[in-house]
Each structure stands twice: as structure tokens, then as C-alpha cells.
CSV table of C-alpha atoms and ligand atoms in Angstrom, one decimal:
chain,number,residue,atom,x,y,z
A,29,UNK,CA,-5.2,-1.5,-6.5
A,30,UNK,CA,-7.4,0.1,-3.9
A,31,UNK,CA,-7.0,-0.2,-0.4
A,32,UNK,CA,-10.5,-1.1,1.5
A,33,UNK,CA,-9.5,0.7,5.4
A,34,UNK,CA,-11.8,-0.1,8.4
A,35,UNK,CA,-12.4,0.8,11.8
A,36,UNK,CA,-13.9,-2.0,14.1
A,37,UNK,CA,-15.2,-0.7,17.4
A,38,UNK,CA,-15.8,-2.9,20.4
A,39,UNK,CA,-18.1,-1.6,23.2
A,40,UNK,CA,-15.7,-1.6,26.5
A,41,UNK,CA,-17.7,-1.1,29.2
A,42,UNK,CA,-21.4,0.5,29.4
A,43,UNK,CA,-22.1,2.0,32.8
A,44,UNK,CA,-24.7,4.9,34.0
A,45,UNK,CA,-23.4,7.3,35.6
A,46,UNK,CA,-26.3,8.6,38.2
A,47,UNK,CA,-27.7,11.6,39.3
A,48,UNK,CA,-27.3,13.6,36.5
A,49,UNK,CA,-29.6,16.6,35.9
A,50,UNK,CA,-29.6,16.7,31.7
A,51,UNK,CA,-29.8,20.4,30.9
A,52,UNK,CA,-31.9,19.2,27.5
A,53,UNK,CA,-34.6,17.6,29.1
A,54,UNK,CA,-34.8,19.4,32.3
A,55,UNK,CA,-34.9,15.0,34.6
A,56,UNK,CA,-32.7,14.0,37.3
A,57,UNK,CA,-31.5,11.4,35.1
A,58,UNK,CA,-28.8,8.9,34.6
A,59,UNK,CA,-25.9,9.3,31.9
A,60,UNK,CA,-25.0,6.8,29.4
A,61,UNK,CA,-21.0,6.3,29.7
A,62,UNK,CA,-20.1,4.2,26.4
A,63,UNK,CA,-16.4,3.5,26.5
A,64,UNK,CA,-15.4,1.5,23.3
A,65,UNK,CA,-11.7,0.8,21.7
A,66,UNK,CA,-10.9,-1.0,18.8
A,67,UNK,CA,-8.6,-1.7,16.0
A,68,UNK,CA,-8.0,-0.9,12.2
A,69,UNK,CA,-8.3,-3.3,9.5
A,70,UNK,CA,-6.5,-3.2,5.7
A,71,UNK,CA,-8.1,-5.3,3.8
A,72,UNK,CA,-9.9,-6.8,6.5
A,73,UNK,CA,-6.4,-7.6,8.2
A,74,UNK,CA,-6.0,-5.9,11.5
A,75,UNK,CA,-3.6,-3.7,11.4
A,76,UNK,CA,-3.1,-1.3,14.3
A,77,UNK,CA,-4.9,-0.2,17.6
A,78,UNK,CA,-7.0,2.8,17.6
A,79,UNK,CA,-7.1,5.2,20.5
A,80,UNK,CA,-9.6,4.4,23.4
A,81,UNK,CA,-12.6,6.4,23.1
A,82,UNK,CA,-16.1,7.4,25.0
A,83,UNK,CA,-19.5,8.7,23.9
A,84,UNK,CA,-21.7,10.4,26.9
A,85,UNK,CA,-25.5,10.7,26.3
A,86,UNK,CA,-28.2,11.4,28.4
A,87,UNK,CA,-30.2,8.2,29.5
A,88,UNK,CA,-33.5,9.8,29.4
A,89,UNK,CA,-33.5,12.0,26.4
A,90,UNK,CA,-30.5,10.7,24.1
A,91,UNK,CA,-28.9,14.1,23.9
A,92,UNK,CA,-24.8,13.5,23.4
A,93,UNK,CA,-23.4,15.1,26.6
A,94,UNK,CA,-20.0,16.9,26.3
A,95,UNK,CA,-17.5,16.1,29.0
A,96,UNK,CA,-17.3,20.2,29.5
A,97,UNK,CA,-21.1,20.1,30.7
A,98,UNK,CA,-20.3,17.9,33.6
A,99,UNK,CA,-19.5,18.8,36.8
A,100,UNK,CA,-16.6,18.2,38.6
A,101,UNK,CA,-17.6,15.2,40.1
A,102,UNK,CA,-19.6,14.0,37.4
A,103,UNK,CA,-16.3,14.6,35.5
A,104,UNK,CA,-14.1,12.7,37.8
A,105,UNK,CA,-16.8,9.7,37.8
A,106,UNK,CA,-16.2,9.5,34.0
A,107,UNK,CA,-12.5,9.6,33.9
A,108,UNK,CA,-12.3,7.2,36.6
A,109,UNK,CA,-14.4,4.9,34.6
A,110,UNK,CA,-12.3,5.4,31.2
A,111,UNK,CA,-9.3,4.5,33.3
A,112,UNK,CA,-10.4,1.4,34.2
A,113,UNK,CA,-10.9,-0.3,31.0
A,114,UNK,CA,-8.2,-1.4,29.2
A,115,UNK,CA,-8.4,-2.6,25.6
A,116,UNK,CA,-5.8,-4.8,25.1
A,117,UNK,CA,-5.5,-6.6,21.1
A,118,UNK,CA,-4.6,-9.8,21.2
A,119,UNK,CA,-1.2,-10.0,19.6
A,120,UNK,CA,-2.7,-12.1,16.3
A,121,UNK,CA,-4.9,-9.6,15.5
A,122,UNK,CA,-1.7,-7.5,14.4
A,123,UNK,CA,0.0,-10.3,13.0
A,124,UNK,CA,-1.8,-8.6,9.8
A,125,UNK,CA,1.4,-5.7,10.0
A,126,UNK,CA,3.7,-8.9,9.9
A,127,UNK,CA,2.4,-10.6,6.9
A,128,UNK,CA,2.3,-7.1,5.2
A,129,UNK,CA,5.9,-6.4,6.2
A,130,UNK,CA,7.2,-10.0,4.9
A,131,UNK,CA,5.3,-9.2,1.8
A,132,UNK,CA,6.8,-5.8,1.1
A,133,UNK,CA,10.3,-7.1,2.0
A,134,UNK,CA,10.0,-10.3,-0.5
A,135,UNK,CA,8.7,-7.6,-3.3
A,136,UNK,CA,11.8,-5.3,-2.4
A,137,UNK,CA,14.3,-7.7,-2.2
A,138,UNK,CA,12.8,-9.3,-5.8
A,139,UNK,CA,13.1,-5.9,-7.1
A,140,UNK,CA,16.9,-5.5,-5.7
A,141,UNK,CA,17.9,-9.0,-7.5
A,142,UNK,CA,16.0,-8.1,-10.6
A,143,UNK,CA,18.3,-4.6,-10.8
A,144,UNK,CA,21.2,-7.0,-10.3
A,145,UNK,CA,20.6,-9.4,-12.8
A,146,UNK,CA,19.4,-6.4,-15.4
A,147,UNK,CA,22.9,-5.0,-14.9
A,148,UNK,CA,24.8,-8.3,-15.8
A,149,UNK,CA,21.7,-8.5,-18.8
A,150,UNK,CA,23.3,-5.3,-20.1
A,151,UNK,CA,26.9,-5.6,-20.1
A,152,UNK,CA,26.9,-8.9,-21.9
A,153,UNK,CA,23.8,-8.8,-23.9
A,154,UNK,CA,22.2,-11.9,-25.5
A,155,UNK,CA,20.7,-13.2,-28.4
A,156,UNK,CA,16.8,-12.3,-27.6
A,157,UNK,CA,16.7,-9.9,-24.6
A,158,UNK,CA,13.6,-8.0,-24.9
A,159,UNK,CA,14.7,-4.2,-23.7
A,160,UNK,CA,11.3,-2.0,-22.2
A,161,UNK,CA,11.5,1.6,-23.6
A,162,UNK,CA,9.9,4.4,-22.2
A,163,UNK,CA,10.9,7.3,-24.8
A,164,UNK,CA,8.9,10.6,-25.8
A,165,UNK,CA,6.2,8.8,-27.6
A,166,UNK,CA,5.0,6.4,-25.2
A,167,UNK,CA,6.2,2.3,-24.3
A,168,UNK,CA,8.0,0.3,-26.9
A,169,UNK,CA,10.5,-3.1,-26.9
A,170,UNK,CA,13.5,-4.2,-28.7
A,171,UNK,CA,14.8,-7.4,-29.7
A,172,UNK,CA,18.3,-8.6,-29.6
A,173,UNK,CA,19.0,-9.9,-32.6
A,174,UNK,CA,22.6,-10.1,-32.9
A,175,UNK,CA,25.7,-8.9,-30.7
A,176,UNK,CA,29.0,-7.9,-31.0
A,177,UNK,CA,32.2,-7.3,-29.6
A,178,UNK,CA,31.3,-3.4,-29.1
A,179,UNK,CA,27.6,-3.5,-31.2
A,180,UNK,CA,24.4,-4.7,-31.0
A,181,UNK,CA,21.8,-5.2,-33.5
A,182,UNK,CA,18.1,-4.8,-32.2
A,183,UNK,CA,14.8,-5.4,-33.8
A,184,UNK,CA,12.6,-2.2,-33.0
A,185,UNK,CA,8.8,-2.9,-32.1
A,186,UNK,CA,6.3,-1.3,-34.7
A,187,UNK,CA,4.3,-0.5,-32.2
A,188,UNK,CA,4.3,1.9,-29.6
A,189,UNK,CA,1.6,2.2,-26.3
A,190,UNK,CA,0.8,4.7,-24.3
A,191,UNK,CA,0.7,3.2,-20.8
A,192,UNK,CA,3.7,0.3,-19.6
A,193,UNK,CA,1.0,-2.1,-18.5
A,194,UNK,CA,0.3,-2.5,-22.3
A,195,UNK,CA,3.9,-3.4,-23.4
A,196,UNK,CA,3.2,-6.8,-22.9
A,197,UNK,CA,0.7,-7.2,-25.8
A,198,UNK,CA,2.9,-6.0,-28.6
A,199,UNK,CA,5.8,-8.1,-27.4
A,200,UNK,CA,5.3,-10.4,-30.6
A,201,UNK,CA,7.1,-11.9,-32.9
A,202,UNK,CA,5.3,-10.6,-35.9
A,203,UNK,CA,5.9,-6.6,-34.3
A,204,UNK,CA,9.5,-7.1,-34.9
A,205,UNK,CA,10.6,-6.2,-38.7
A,206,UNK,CA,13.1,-3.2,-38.6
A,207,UNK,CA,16.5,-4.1,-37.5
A,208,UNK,CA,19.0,-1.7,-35.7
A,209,UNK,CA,22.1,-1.6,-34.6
A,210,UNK,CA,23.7,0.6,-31.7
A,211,UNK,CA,26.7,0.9,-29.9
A,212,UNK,CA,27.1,-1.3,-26.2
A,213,UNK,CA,28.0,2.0,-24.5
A,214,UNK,CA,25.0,3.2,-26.2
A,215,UNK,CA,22.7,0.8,-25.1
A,216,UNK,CA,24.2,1.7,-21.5
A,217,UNK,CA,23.9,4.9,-21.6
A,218,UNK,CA,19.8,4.2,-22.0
A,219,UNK,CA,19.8,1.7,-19.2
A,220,UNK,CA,21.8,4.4,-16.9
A,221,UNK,CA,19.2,7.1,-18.0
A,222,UNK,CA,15.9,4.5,-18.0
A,223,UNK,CA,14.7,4.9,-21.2
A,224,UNK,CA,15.9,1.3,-21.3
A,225,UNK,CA,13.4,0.7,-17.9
A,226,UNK,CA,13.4,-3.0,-17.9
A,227,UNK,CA,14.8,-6.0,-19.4
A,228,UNK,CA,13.4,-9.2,-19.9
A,229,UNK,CA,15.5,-12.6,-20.4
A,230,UNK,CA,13.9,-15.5,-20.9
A,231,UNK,CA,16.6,-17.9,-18.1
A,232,UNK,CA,17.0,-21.5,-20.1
B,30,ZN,ZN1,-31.8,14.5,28.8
């Protein structure tokens, strides 16, 4: 997933500031005073507010001015007019952080009951649980095939992939031939220590 990050601008205020003698072109000119604020999008959600900020140019020549090259009344001129715009975002455009926040807590919570159902999956397995190992040589699944009072009995994939977001094509019927059998507190053990990452149930 990438994440596409933007910066909209809006243009504040736009005044000339005048009498000013640009060093650059040598005119008793006027300066440019852009003061713009704006916001930050994800995705093209706004997201959060970005600090107010100001360009300075000269109106004759279209040098960029540095607020160090201006005099002291020049200088208090600009500030004054930076202090008198405010940018204020309307509330909605933010409402972007609390769609993304709703989202994230759904997912988490999801996650959380997942865990919590897993851990009931592996104390009292069932008939067709499909474990998600993650071992040495890459992503495999077992099969439940059978379960006992302190054993179960697990078809072992043939096939083994290299990245998780594969597992889900070799979860096949045909893939499962070679049957083996473990302990419970074995199979336990391999949730505890995630080589068993994930278990799947399919809930009648
Ligand atoms: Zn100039």
C-alpha cells in the first residue's frame, strides 16, 4: 500500500508592502507580501494543518526577499501583516483523522478478537482447522484431520511459499496427502512461539 501525501496551499492575503528600495534591481519599489496556510491531505483526505507561511519578493524584479534584508520598519510592516491573517480549517476538513482513527480501531479491535478466538481454536481443536506456518523454509498449512483426547492428526501441505500472501493458493484440498500426528501441548507450544501464525476456522 502506498501512501499518496499532499500539501494544499491557499493564498491568505496578498498585499504590497511600499517603499521598498530592492537591493537587486537598484527601484524604489513595492514588495510582494504572499502569506498562504494550508493543510495536508492522505490520500486526498485532509488531515492536519500546516504551519502559516509567507514568501517576500520584490514587485519590480521578482527577486525572493529575505526577511533579514528588511529594515526595521519594513520588518515590522511584514509581521504585522502575518499576524493578521488567520487560517482557520474548517473542522470537516479534518474529519479525514476521524475516519482514519475509526478505521484503525475497527482493524485493531478485529485483530484483538481474532487472537481471542485463535486461542479457544487451539485448545480444543477441530476437525478441519487450517494452521498458517511460518517455519525455516518459507509459509506452509496444516489440516486437522482428526483429534484426540491429548493428539492431533494433521495433514501437512506439499507445498511450501516463500511469502505469507501466497499461503492462500496452496490451501487445497488436492495439497494435503501426508498425515501427521502431534501432541496438543505440542501444537501449543507452536502457537505460543508463532510458527503456528494464524488459524483459520471455517464458523458453520
Ligand atoms: Zn527588485
Amino acid at each position: 500500500m502506498t501512501f499518496h501525501l499532499d500539501k494544499i496551499f491557499k493564498v491568505l492575503k496578498r498585499v504590497q508592502i511600499d517603499n521598498y528600495s530592492c537591493g537587486s534591481c537598484n527601484k524604489k519599489t513595492n514588495l510582494d507580501l504572499i502569506i498562504k496556510g494550508g493543510y495536508i491531505t492522505l490520500l486526498f483526505i485532509p488531515m492536519l494543518p500546516l504551519k502559516k507561511d509567507y514568501t517576500l519578493t520584490c514587485f519590480n524584479c521578482g527577486k525572493r526577499i529575505k526577511k533579514s534584508d528588511l529594515n526595521y520598519i519594513e520588518k515590522e510592516k511584514v509581521v504585522n501583516e502575518f499576524n493578521s491573517t488567520r487560517y482557520k480549517v474548517p473542522f470537516r476538513h479534518f474529519s479525514g483523522i476521524l475516519i482514519v482513527l475509526t478505521i484503525l480501531g475497527f482493524a485493531i479491535n478485529t485483530g484483538v478478537q481474532m487472537k481471542k478466538k485463535e486461542k479457544e481454536y487451539i485448545l480444543k481443536p477441530n476437525k478441519k482447522d487450517v494452521y498458517l506456518i511460518k517455519n525455516n523454509f518459507g509459509y506452509t498449512t496444516y489440516k486437522v484431520q482428526n483429534v484426540t483426547s491429548d493428539s492431533i492428526f494433521v495433514y501437512k501441505n506439499n507445498f511450501i511459499v516463500d511469502h505469507f500472501s501466497k499461503i492462500k493458493s496452496i490451501d487445497v484440498d488436492t495439497n494435503y496427502k501426508i498425515l501427521q500426528g502431534f501432541k496438543l501441548s505440542e501444537v501449543i507450544k507452536m502457537y505460543n512461539s508463532n510458527i503456528i501464525y494464524e488459524i483459520n476456522r471455517k464458523e458453520p
